[in-house]
Amino acid sequence: MRNVVIAALLAATAGCETVVDADIETGPAQLVVTSLFTPDEPWRVVVQRTVGTQEVAAFPAVVEDATVTIRGHDGSFVALSHKGGGFYHANSPSPRFGVTYTLHAAADGFRTVEAVDRLPEPVVVMAVRVRARSDADQATRRIDIEIRDDGEVRNFYELSVLHNKQGYEVPFTLLNAELEDQIRSLDPGDLFEPELTTPYVRRALIRDDPFDGKLFTFRLETESIYGDATIYIRTVSEAYYLYRRTRLLQQDADHNPFVEPVRIQSNIRGGQGVFAGYSLDAHGALSSRRLRSMISGAYTAVGFEGRENNEPVNYLAEGGSVAITLRPDFTVVGRMRLPSSDGAPTTIALDGGFSFQGSDIRLFHSTDTVLRDMDLRFDPDSNSLSGSIGDSRHNAYIRFAR
Amino acid sequence: MRSAVWITWSLFFFCVGDVLAQPLTVRGYVTDVQTGEALIGAHVYETRQRAGTITNAYGFFSLTLPVDTAFIQVSYLGYRPETLVLQAPLERIQAIELTPSTVGLDSLNVVASRLEERLEERVQMSTVHVSMADVQTLPALLGEADVLKTLQLMPGVQSGSEGSSGLYVRGGSPDQTLVLLDDAPVYNVSHLFGFLSTFNTDALNKAELFKGGFPARYGGRLSSVLDLRMSEGNRKEFEGRGAVGLVASSLTVEGPIRKEKSSFIVSTRRTYLDLITRPFQALRNGEDNSVIGYYFYDVNAKSNVALSEKDRVFVSLYAGNDRLYAFFDNKETDYSDKTHLGWRNVTATLRWNRVLTPRMFANTMLLFSRFRYGARDRYDTKLLINDQSVRESFESRFSSGIRDWSAKIDIDYLPHRAHYVRYGGVITHHRFTPGAQLHREKNSLETVPDTTIAQRVDKPAVEWFAYAEDAIDLTRWLKINAGVHISGFHVDDRVYASVQPRLATSFLLPGQWALKASFASMRQYIHLLSNSGIGLPTDLWLPSTARVRPQRSWQGAVGLARTLGPNAYDVSVEGYYKSMDGVTEFAEGSNFVGLNRDWEDRIVAGRGWSYGAEVFVRKKKGRTRGWIGYTLSWTKRRIAELNQGRAFPYRYDRRHDLSIAIMRKLKRRTVSATWVYGTGNAVTLPVAQYSENGEIVNVYDRRNGYRMAAYHRLDISVHTPRRDGKNQLTFSIYNLYNRRNPFFLFVKDSSSFHPHVGFFDQVRTVRQVSLFPIIPSISYRFTF
């Protein structure tokens, strides 16, 4: 029924869509700072600026000349250096528990921004039990995560499940009825097909209101997994929770014209983005550190093909080459050499940084390249990276091998 | 203390009034001579004493005069006036029948605007009347005459988004309008996803909207009261009428059950788009049999019987049902899927009118109202598991609603020609059903028990109010209507109560202009959570709770009014200020999905206020009639959790709102036109963007900080009589100059791609979605 109604609505309005002149007051551009920090990992901050809704500008508009510092209330201080593509980095000193950190970012032409947060203490995980569902699909996993919630503070959690062999984040649903309201989506179609359980998600954000200060068991049911999985339990700060929660809500709301838009809750004073800490507890073979070490390494493109104006192109056969090195400290060095029609090949620096979510990798570098816009996926089986982007007329596919 | 004063005041008139009785009390009913229908608001006037009154909602009046012989003139616009000479002693209840000035379907001349009392004579302000004749004469969307759409053409009343039936009155939301159909509240007024209202004009007799200065007899909502009265049925002879339109057809039959003593009326309406399209869908289908359809129907029925000269009993019923459905059936795969979505209203009124004394009229009622929304999805399939055929089915249901039972009594007491006292009370038992879900799976190998995810939890509540008011003519120049409304609401272990003073005054200035002022305090104990964008039937009525407190408001208004010429023009100018507290909005990112649970977490409450000025000029008589209404207003909300706690414009804050309605009687036809203009709705658009992990993040600044383009539209219709005026062909055009009015806006991102550098700079455009282009329609009305 959802499809019926939405299709009817779209059919009724599709012919009546027009572009209108709108004079939207944008105001001055703001710095956008994104940094999620956790113990034993380098400081990483991505800096860009907001682009006005009707502004014609490069997107994302990275800021490469910012001064970024982080000061701890214990006297610690770190100045981050720019690695490329708005990716700022410092290896030490890494974040520590019990320290309140203040981030400052300044750049010419922008208001200086500031944000404060600290690492939340990791939750006490009493037990993690993984079993196959006995009555139906044997590949479906039931996962019970028993925790002891700290009643002294308000806690926030983020749960995810990683496939050990392939590294991707496995979709799952939460079976706890008391958490249903926290996970429910805003899909307007639910109006016609009321959700009976929480929807499948790759990450579940949870606040501890229903079980504050108690022993509690998260009950997860995954989609089919062929192989083993690692369960990630992140204890996240309130700033992390609010930012991620409102991001998810905005993603839903922005596709629904009948829902009031969602303002992202940012803790960046004078700007946008998030500066937030989290603690990670991984149960299984694929810890974050292990995954990072698996991903790290030198890669060379062994396949780089695409279509331009519907014509196939093999960039490597035409003399192109791509090589990148992903370092364990999240920095990247690399070069891309592309053939051009006038015979003089173009060489582009790929120096900068990377982030990953599961085995999905994103690169940051200064020049707008096809690599910067695509998600690369790491395949632990073959130790390779691959990604694709585009549509049927214009597209590109790349595969790296170590 | 105030209530004690009022009770004493009321008792004074009840007891002492009769002791000081004047020689002659004239009382009676005023009805239409052809149909026996009560004439509401007819003017009864003693010409020598220059004293008068008007008939109440049942056509009853009582007028006490210090004379032996009374020269009574009874008049009603569109009817020939009658003059009676009555002498004391006068025991009988008068039955006064007025004759329409013309006959036939050409309604423009029949009843015109059923207003007789001159504006400067009325103490009540901020009130709008529309006649059903006007409703049927003015152009309508898809040719379906709609009383709510006509009310939206009045100053101070807005339509919300395009096509919506909801009434946004003086900065209030639709749930703040109390809609009464024969005194029973109607909780959902929408057919066809809000594009038509539930009210069939063939079954209605009167519509009166109070925007402010509320008399004490009304309460329970903050912003307005729409009092609709159904026709009673022809007491003299059988007659029928109907209409055939593009979307729906209607049929009304009425007549006497026992001539002059009792009558009935039954009116029904149904859409038939689903029936027309079904054969075409069948032709299109191959092996799959899929059907999609939508229909609504409504039925109004009313009957009344005069038990004696003093006693009359009425029964009225309304039932409306909307249904959207989709069936899919594939014989080859043995798979079928059936989905329904629907909502229905039912109201019932059992009323007993009794003339208790020559000066006292009692109206005792038992009322029922129910609104229910439901969705259901079921599929059946056959699987082959281990070479064994297994039938499997899945069913999910959702329902929500509200049901009321009420007992009510109203007493009209006219102790003196200068007093019209009303008092009474009501007690209502609400049963809220926020939502129940059922999930059921079955297969032939094993039976899975019902898994009701959200058990149906009925939340009962009791609401009551008592009131007393007196319309007093202090002098010929100064009139007041003072009253008090006391209400209470009992839910769970909580009790909310309030005392709401009401006052309206009218002072006659030189030049026959009346200077009017009013004050009203209101309280609303129930809340509506609904999708505000379009009229999806997702209304969820919920009670006040410990966390979500009742809504409160007060409104003050001042204005000038006068009827010019021999009842030809009504002119009024009003200014108002309304303050509201406890108004609710969805929290950011929340919507109607899954509201049945934890709904208190999803809404936020705060303050609201609205102020503005309204100008209304109506021409009531002649070959050309109509009105111009203009509103200048500001409406804001301040809610701590929204817009960083700063005040923001209400979505339907409309600086300028102009409506022009014209009806012109030509030699052989009647033409009508409406033109509306309104400042664009306030919406929230992203002011900037940034990227995170390749996804766009929108930055929003001020809530409702952007204005959509202004809304304006011209509609026309031409009514051509047939068969000596008994039938009528109507041709209408909605949105004559095909204005693309904004329904909603959104920002669309588009980008070009190059294999070398990935996505080019993204280009964002603001796009507007419009709903209704030019829409012609035709309908045929007939009588028999």
PDB file of N, CA, C and O in Angstrom, chain A residues 16, chain B residues 141 149 152 158-166 168 192-196 532-535 651-652 654 676 681 708 710-715 734-735 738-744 768-775:
ATOM      1  N   CYS A  16       3.791  18.672 -12.116  1.00  0.00           N
ATOM      2  CA  CYS A  16       3.584  20.019 -11.592  1.00  0.00           C
ATOM      3  C   CYS A  16       4.824  20.521 -10.876  1.00  0.00           C
ATOM      4  O   CYS A  16       4.747  21.414 -10.051  1.00  0.00           O
TER       5      CYS A  16
ATOM      6  N   LEU B 141     -14.206  22.987  -6.151  1.00  0.00           N
ATOM      7  CA  LEU B 141     -13.247  22.031  -6.696  1.00  0.00           C
ATOM      8  C   LEU B 141     -13.989  20.766  -7.114  1.00  0.00           C
ATOM      9  O   LEU B 141     -14.744  20.191  -6.325  1.00  0.00           O
ATOM     10  N   LYS B 149     -15.136  24.893   2.361  1.00  0.00           N
ATOM     11  CA  LYS B 149     -14.396  25.699   1.381  1.00  0.00           C
ATOM     12  C   LYS B 149     -15.003  27.104   1.282  1.00  0.00           C
ATOM     13  O   LYS B 149     -14.294  28.076   1.045  1.00  0.00           O
ATOM     14  N   GLN B 152     -13.836  29.128   4.124  1.00  0.00           N
ATOM     15  CA  GLN B 152     -12.441  29.565   3.957  1.00  0.00           C
ATOM     16  C   GLN B 152     -12.335  30.878   3.185  1.00  0.00           C
ATOM     17  O   GLN B 152     -11.271  31.489   3.140  1.00  0.00           O
ATOM     18  N   GLN B 158      -8.548  30.613   7.100  1.00  0.00           N
ATOM     19  CA  GLN B 158      -7.618  30.247   6.042  1.00  0.00           C
ATOM     20  C   GLN B 158      -7.730  28.768   5.729  1.00  0.00           C
ATOM     21  O   GLN B 158      -8.245  27.989   6.521  1.00  0.00           O
ATOM     22  N   SER B 159      -7.179  28.446   4.562  1.00  0.00           N
ATOM     23  CA  SER B 159      -7.342  27.072   4.089  1.00  0.00           C
ATOM     24  C   SER B 159      -6.142  26.186   4.353  1.00  0.00           C
ATOM     25  O   SER B 159      -6.194  25.004   4.052  1.00  0.00           O
ATOM     26  N   GLY B 160      -5.058  26.724   4.883  1.00  0.00           N
ATOM     27  CA  GLY B 160      -3.864  25.888   5.017  1.00  0.00           C
ATOM     28  C   GLY B 160      -3.261  25.667   3.653  1.00  0.00           C
ATOM     29  O   GLY B 160      -3.056  26.613   2.896  1.00  0.00           O
ATOM     30  N   SER B 161      -3.002  24.420   3.308  1.00  0.00           N
ATOM     31  CA  SER B 161      -2.410  24.148   2.001  1.00  0.00           C
ATOM     32  C   SER B 161      -3.508  23.956   0.959  1.00  0.00           C
ATOM     33  O   SER B 161      -4.682  23.834   1.291  1.00  0.00           O
ATOM     34  N   GLU B 162      -3.095  23.905  -0.299  1.00  0.00           N
ATOM     35  CA  GLU B 162      -4.055  23.859  -1.406  1.00  0.00           C
ATOM     36  C   GLU B 162      -5.023  22.689  -1.260  1.00  0.00           C
ATOM     37  O   GLU B 162      -4.643  21.542  -1.030  1.00  0.00           O
ATOM     38  N   GLY B 163      -6.286  23.021  -1.420  1.00  0.00           N
ATOM     39  CA  GLY B 163      -7.305  21.979  -1.433  1.00  0.00           C
ATOM     40  C   GLY B 163      -7.717  21.481  -0.074  1.00  0.00           C
ATOM     41  O   GLY B 163      -8.675  20.726   0.059  1.00  0.00           O
ATOM     42  N   SER B 164      -7.014  21.883   0.961  1.00  0.00           N
ATOM     43  CA  SER B 164      -7.292  21.328   2.283  1.00  0.00           C
ATOM     44  C   SER B 164      -8.637  21.815   2.813  1.00  0.00           C
ATOM     45  O   SER B 164      -9.026  22.959   2.621  1.00  0.00           O
ATOM     46  N   SER B 165      -9.335  20.922   3.520  1.00  0.00           N
ATOM     47  CA  SER B 165     -10.629  21.285   4.100  1.00  0.00           C
ATOM     48  C   SER B 165     -10.483  21.911   5.481  1.00  0.00           C
ATOM     49  O   SER B 165     -11.461  22.415   6.024  1.00  0.00           O
ATOM     50  N   GLY B 166      -9.312  21.807   6.059  1.00  0.00           N
ATOM     51  CA  GLY B 166      -9.140  22.280   7.435  1.00  0.00           C
ATOM     52  C   GLY B 166      -9.359  23.774   7.557  1.00  0.00           C
ATOM     53  O   GLY B 166      -9.115  24.540   6.620  1.00  0.00           O
ATOM     54  N   TYR B 168      -8.228  27.094   9.425  1.00  0.00           N
ATOM     55  CA  TYR B 168      -7.194  27.745  10.234  1.00  0.00           C
ATOM     56  C   TYR B 168      -7.747  29.118  10.602  1.00  0.00           C
ATOM     57  O   TYR B 168      -7.764  30.024   9.779  1.00  0.00           O
ATOM     58  N   LEU B 192     -11.562  12.324   0.761  1.00  0.00           N
ATOM     59  CA  LEU B 192     -10.638  12.437  -0.368  1.00  0.00           C
ATOM     60  C   LEU B 192      -9.324  13.103   0.057  1.00  0.00           C
ATOM     61  O   LEU B 192      -8.869  14.070  -0.524  1.00  0.00           O
ATOM     62  N   PHE B 193      -8.752  12.571   1.135  1.00  0.00           N
ATOM     63  CA  PHE B 193      -7.454  13.045   1.627  1.00  0.00           C
ATOM     64  C   PHE B 193      -7.451  14.544   1.917  1.00  0.00           C
ATOM     65  O   PHE B 193      -6.473  15.233   1.709  1.00  0.00           O
ATOM     66  N   GLY B 194      -8.602  15.016   2.355  1.00  0.00           N
ATOM     67  CA  GLY B 194      -8.676  16.403   2.781  1.00  0.00           C
ATOM     68  C   GLY B 194      -9.144  17.368   1.715  1.00  0.00           C
ATOM     69  O   GLY B 194      -9.354  18.542   1.992  1.00  0.00           O
ATOM     70  N   PHE B 195      -9.314  16.889   0.484  1.00  0.00           N
ATOM     71  CA  PHE B 195      -9.691  17.819  -0.570  1.00  0.00           C
ATOM     72  C   PHE B 195     -11.187  18.138  -0.575  1.00  0.00           C
ATOM     73  O   PHE B 195     -11.614  19.095  -1.180  1.00  0.00           O
ATOM     74  N   LEU B 196     -11.971  17.312   0.069  1.00  0.00           N
ATOM     75  CA  LEU B 196     -13.391  17.612   0.239  1.00  0.00           C
ATOM     76  C   LEU B 196     -13.732  17.430   1.704  1.00  0.00           C
ATOM     77  O   LEU B 196     -13.106  16.637   2.407  1.00  0.00           O
ATOM     78  N   SER B 532       0.689  17.764   9.320  1.00  0.00           N
ATOM     79  CA  SER B 532       0.197  19.097   9.002  1.00  0.00           C
ATOM     80  C   SER B 532       0.306  19.419   7.528  1.00  0.00           C
ATOM     81  O   SER B 532      -0.291  20.356   7.046  1.00  0.00           O
ATOM     82  N   GLY B 533       1.075  18.634   6.786  1.00  0.00           N
ATOM     83  CA  GLY B 533       1.315  18.983   5.400  1.00  0.00           C
ATOM     84  C   GLY B 533       0.123  18.760   4.498  1.00  0.00           C
ATOM     85  O   GLY B 533      -0.334  19.638   3.808  1.00  0.00           O
ATOM     86  N   ILE B 534      -0.397  17.572   4.512  1.00  0.00           N
ATOM     87  CA  ILE B 534      -1.546  17.280   3.661  1.00  0.00           C
ATOM     88  C   ILE B 534      -2.594  16.582   4.498  1.00  0.00           C
ATOM     89  O   ILE B 534      -2.361  16.243   5.649  1.00  0.00           O
ATOM     90  N   GLY B 535      -3.724  16.384   3.915  1.00  0.00           N
ATOM     91  CA  GLY B 535      -4.852  15.871   4.683  1.00  0.00           C
ATOM     92  C   GLY B 535      -4.893  14.370   4.792  1.00  0.00           C
ATOM     93  O   GLY B 535      -5.939  13.768   4.651  1.00  0.00           O
ATOM     94  N   ARG B 651       3.484  28.159  10.440  1.00  0.00           N
ATOM     95  CA  ARG B 651       3.512  27.769   9.024  1.00  0.00           C
ATOM     96  C   ARG B 651       2.448  28.516   8.215  1.00  0.00           C
ATOM     97  O   ARG B 651       2.662  28.904   7.080  1.00  0.00           O
ATOM     98  N   TYR B 652       1.290  28.731   8.817  1.00  0.00           N
ATOM     99  CA  TYR B 652       0.199  29.390   8.090  1.00  0.00           C
ATOM    100  C   TYR B 652       0.043  30.850   8.507  1.00  0.00           C
ATOM    101  O   TYR B 652      -1.037  31.407   8.403  1.00  0.00           O
ATOM    102  N   ARG B 654      -0.110  34.286   7.687  1.00  0.00           N
ATOM    103  CA  ARG B 654      -0.433  34.834   6.365  1.00  0.00           C
ATOM    104  C   ARG B 654      -0.654  36.330   6.520  1.00  0.00           C
ATOM    105  O   ARG B 654      -1.644  36.752   7.098  1.00  0.00           O
ATOM    106  N   VAL B 676      -9.130  34.329  -4.830  1.00  0.00           N
ATOM    107  CA  VAL B 676      -8.470  34.341  -3.528  1.00  0.00           C
ATOM    108  C   VAL B 676      -7.004  34.698  -3.715  1.00  0.00           C
ATOM    109  O   VAL B 676      -6.387  34.355  -4.728  1.00  0.00           O
ATOM    110  N   ASN B 681       2.869  30.441   2.313  1.00  0.00           N
ATOM    111  CA  ASN B 681       3.114  29.796   3.604  1.00  0.00           C
ATOM    112  C   ASN B 681       4.587  29.900   3.992  1.00  0.00           C
ATOM    113  O   ASN B 681       5.464  29.999   3.138  1.00  0.00           O
ATOM    114  N   MET B 708       6.939  30.834   0.720  1.00  0.00           N
ATOM    115  CA  MET B 708       6.598  30.345  -0.612  1.00  0.00           C
ATOM    116  C   MET B 708       5.956  31.494  -1.389  1.00  0.00           C
ATOM    117  O   MET B 708       5.558  32.510  -0.805  1.00  0.00           O
ATOM    118  N   ALA B 710       3.249  33.698  -3.350  1.00  0.00           N
ATOM    119  CA  ALA B 710       1.860  33.989  -2.966  1.00  0.00           C
ATOM    120  C   ALA B 710       0.905  33.030  -3.680  1.00  0.00           C
ATOM    121  O   ALA B 710       1.175  32.554  -4.780  1.00  0.00           O
ATOM    122  N   TYR B 711      -0.192  32.791  -3.020  1.00  0.00           N
ATOM    123  CA  TYR B 711      -1.217  31.904  -3.571  1.00  0.00           C
ATOM    124  C   TYR B 711      -2.342  32.760  -4.133  1.00  0.00           C
ATOM    125  O   TYR B 711      -2.848  33.649  -3.448  1.00  0.00           O
ATOM    126  N   HIS B 712      -2.716  32.531  -5.367  1.00  0.00           N
ATOM    127  CA  HIS B 712      -3.929  33.174  -5.860  1.00  0.00           C
ATOM    128  C   HIS B 712      -4.581  32.300  -6.928  1.00  0.00           C
ATOM    129  O   HIS B 712      -3.911  31.493  -7.592  1.00  0.00           O
ATOM    130  N   ARG B 713      -5.875  32.461  -7.041  1.00  0.00           N
ATOM    131  CA  ARG B 713      -6.623  31.539  -7.891  1.00  0.00           C
ATOM    132  C   ARG B 713      -7.980  32.156  -8.215  1.00  0.00           C
ATOM    133  O   ARG B 713      -8.582  32.829  -7.379  1.00  0.00           O
ATOM    134  N   LEU B 714      -8.445  31.920  -9.429  1.00  0.00           N
ATOM    135  CA  LEU B 714      -9.776  32.371  -9.829  1.00  0.00           C
ATOM    136  C   LEU B 714     -10.598  31.156 -10.237  1.00  0.00           C
ATOM    137  O   LEU B 714     -10.147  30.341 -11.040  1.00  0.00           O
ATOM    138  N   ASP B 715     -11.759  31.038  -9.670  1.00  0.00           N
ATOM    139  CA  ASP B 715     -12.691  29.960 -10.035  1.00  0.00           C
ATOM    140  C   ASP B 715     -13.982  30.592 -10.536  1.00  0.00           C
ATOM    141  O   ASP B 715     -14.403  31.643 -10.019  1.00  0.00           O
ATOM    142  N   TYR B 734     -12.059  25.421 -12.076  1.00  0.00           N
ATOM    143  CA  TYR B 734     -11.220  25.689 -10.912  1.00  0.00           C
ATOM    144  C   TYR B 734      -9.857  26.155 -11.415  1.00  0.00           C
ATOM    145  O   TYR B 734      -9.297  25.567 -12.332  1.00  0.00           O
ATOM    146  N   ASN B 735      -9.351  27.197 -10.847  1.00  0.00           N
ATOM    147  CA  ASN B 735      -8.042  27.739 -11.235  1.00  0.00           C
ATOM    148  C   ASN B 735      -8.037  28.153 -12.706  1.00  0.00           C
ATOM    149  O   ASN B 735      -7.278  27.617 -13.516  1.00  0.00           O
ATOM    150  N   ASN B 738      -4.933  28.944 -14.548  1.00  0.00           N
ATOM    151  CA  ASN B 738      -3.934  27.878 -14.419  1.00  0.00           C
ATOM    152  C   ASN B 738      -2.700  28.321 -13.638  1.00  0.00           C
ATOM    153  O   ASN B 738      -1.570  28.088 -14.037  1.00  0.00           O
ATOM    154  N   ARG B 739      -2.927  28.975 -12.553  1.00  0.00           N
ATOM    155  CA  ARG B 739      -1.837  29.411 -11.699  1.00  0.00           C
ATOM    156  C   ARG B 739      -1.186  28.187 -11.041  1.00  0.00           C
ATOM    157  O   ARG B 739      -1.882  27.345 -10.479  1.00  0.00           O
ATOM    158  N   ARG B 740       0.129  28.136 -11.113  1.00  0.00           N
ATOM    159  CA  ARG B 740       0.838  27.047 -10.432  1.00  0.00           C
ATOM    160  C   ARG B 740       1.147  27.470  -9.009  1.00  0.00           C
ATOM    161  O   ARG B 740       2.216  28.026  -8.726  1.00  0.00           O
ATOM    162  N   ASN B 741       0.219  27.229  -8.163  1.00  0.00           N
ATOM    163  CA  ASN B 741       0.395  27.624  -6.772  1.00  0.00           C
ATOM    164  C   ASN B 741       1.272  26.626  -6.033  1.00  0.00           C
ATOM    165  O   ASN B 741       1.210  25.431  -6.290  1.00  0.00           O
ATOM    166  N   PRO B 742       2.083  27.099  -5.128  1.00  0.00           N
ATOM    167  CA  PRO B 742       2.987  26.176  -4.430  1.00  0.00           C
ATOM    168  C   PRO B 742       2.243  25.286  -3.438  1.00  0.00           C
ATOM    169  O   PRO B 742       1.409  25.763  -2.680  1.00  0.00           O
ATOM    170  N   PHE B 743       2.527  24.012  -3.500  1.00  0.00           N
ATOM    171  CA  PHE B 743       1.996  23.059  -2.522  1.00  0.00           C
ATOM    172  C   PHE B 743       3.085  22.772  -1.485  1.00  0.00           C
ATOM    173  O   PHE B 743       2.870  22.827  -0.305  1.00  0.00           O
ATOM    174  N   PHE B 744       4.274  22.459  -1.985  1.00  0.00           N
ATOM    175  CA  PHE B 744       5.442  22.424  -1.104  1.00  0.00           C
ATOM    176  C   PHE B 744       6.697  22.682  -1.925  1.00  0.00           C
ATOM    177  O   PHE B 744       6.681  22.601  -3.152  1.00  0.00           O
ATOM    178  N   GLN B 768       9.414  23.671  -6.814  1.00  0.00           N
ATOM    179  CA  GLN B 768       8.084  23.848  -6.254  1.00  0.00           C
ATOM    180  C   GLN B 768       7.157  22.796  -6.847  1.00  0.00           C
ATOM    181  O   GLN B 768       7.148  22.585  -8.051  1.00  0.00           O
ATOM    182  N   VAL B 769       6.409  22.162  -5.997  1.00  0.00           N
ATOM    183  CA  VAL B 769       5.407  21.210  -6.467  1.00  0.00           C
ATOM    184  C   VAL B 769       4.036  21.852  -6.342  1.00  0.00           C
ATOM    185  O   VAL B 769       3.674  22.369  -5.283  1.00  0.00           O
ATOM    186  N   SER B 770       3.321  21.863  -7.452  1.00  0.00           N
ATOM    187  CA  SER B 770       1.965  22.412  -7.464  1.00  0.00           C
ATOM    188  C   SER B 770       0.982  21.265  -7.582  1.00  0.00           C
ATOM    189  O   SER B 770       1.313  20.203  -8.113  1.00  0.00           O
ATOM    190  N   LEU B 771      -0.203  21.508  -7.115  1.00  0.00           N
ATOM    191  CA  LEU B 771      -1.150  20.394  -7.064  1.00  0.00           C
ATOM    192  C   LEU B 771      -2.189  20.464  -8.174  1.00  0.00           C
ATOM    193  O   LEU B 771      -2.262  19.592  -9.012  1.00  0.00           O
ATOM    194  N   PHE B 772      -2.988  21.498  -8.173  1.00  0.00           N
ATOM    195  CA  PHE B 772      -4.123  21.525  -9.091  1.00  0.00           C
ATOM    196  C   PHE B 772      -3.905  22.542 -10.204  1.00  0.00           C
ATOM    197  O   PHE B 772      -3.827  23.732  -9.952  1.00  0.00           O
ATOM    198  N   PRO B 773      -3.843  22.072 -11.443  1.00  0.00           N
ATOM    199  CA  PRO B 773      -3.844  23.016 -12.569  1.00  0.00           C
ATOM    200  C   PRO B 773      -5.288  23.443 -12.826  1.00  0.00           C
ATOM    201  O   PRO B 773      -6.165  23.262 -11.973  1.00  0.00           O
ATOM    202  N   ILE B 774      -5.549  23.975 -14.007  1.00  0.00           N
ATOM    203  CA  ILE B 774      -6.927  24.316 -14.363  1.00  0.00           C
ATOM    204  C   ILE B 774      -7.750  23.021 -14.416  1.00  0.00           C
ATOM    205  O   ILE B 774      -7.318  22.028 -14.983  1.00  0.00           O
ATOM    206  N   ILE B 775      -8.890  23.040 -13.754  1.00  0.00           N
ATOM    207  CA  ILE B 775      -9.716  21.823 -13.702  1.00  0.00           C
ATOM    208  C   ILE B 775     -11.171  22.198 -14.022  1.00  0.00           C
ATOM    209  O   ILE B 775     -11.845  22.825 -13.200  1.00  0.00           O
TER     210      ILE B 775
END
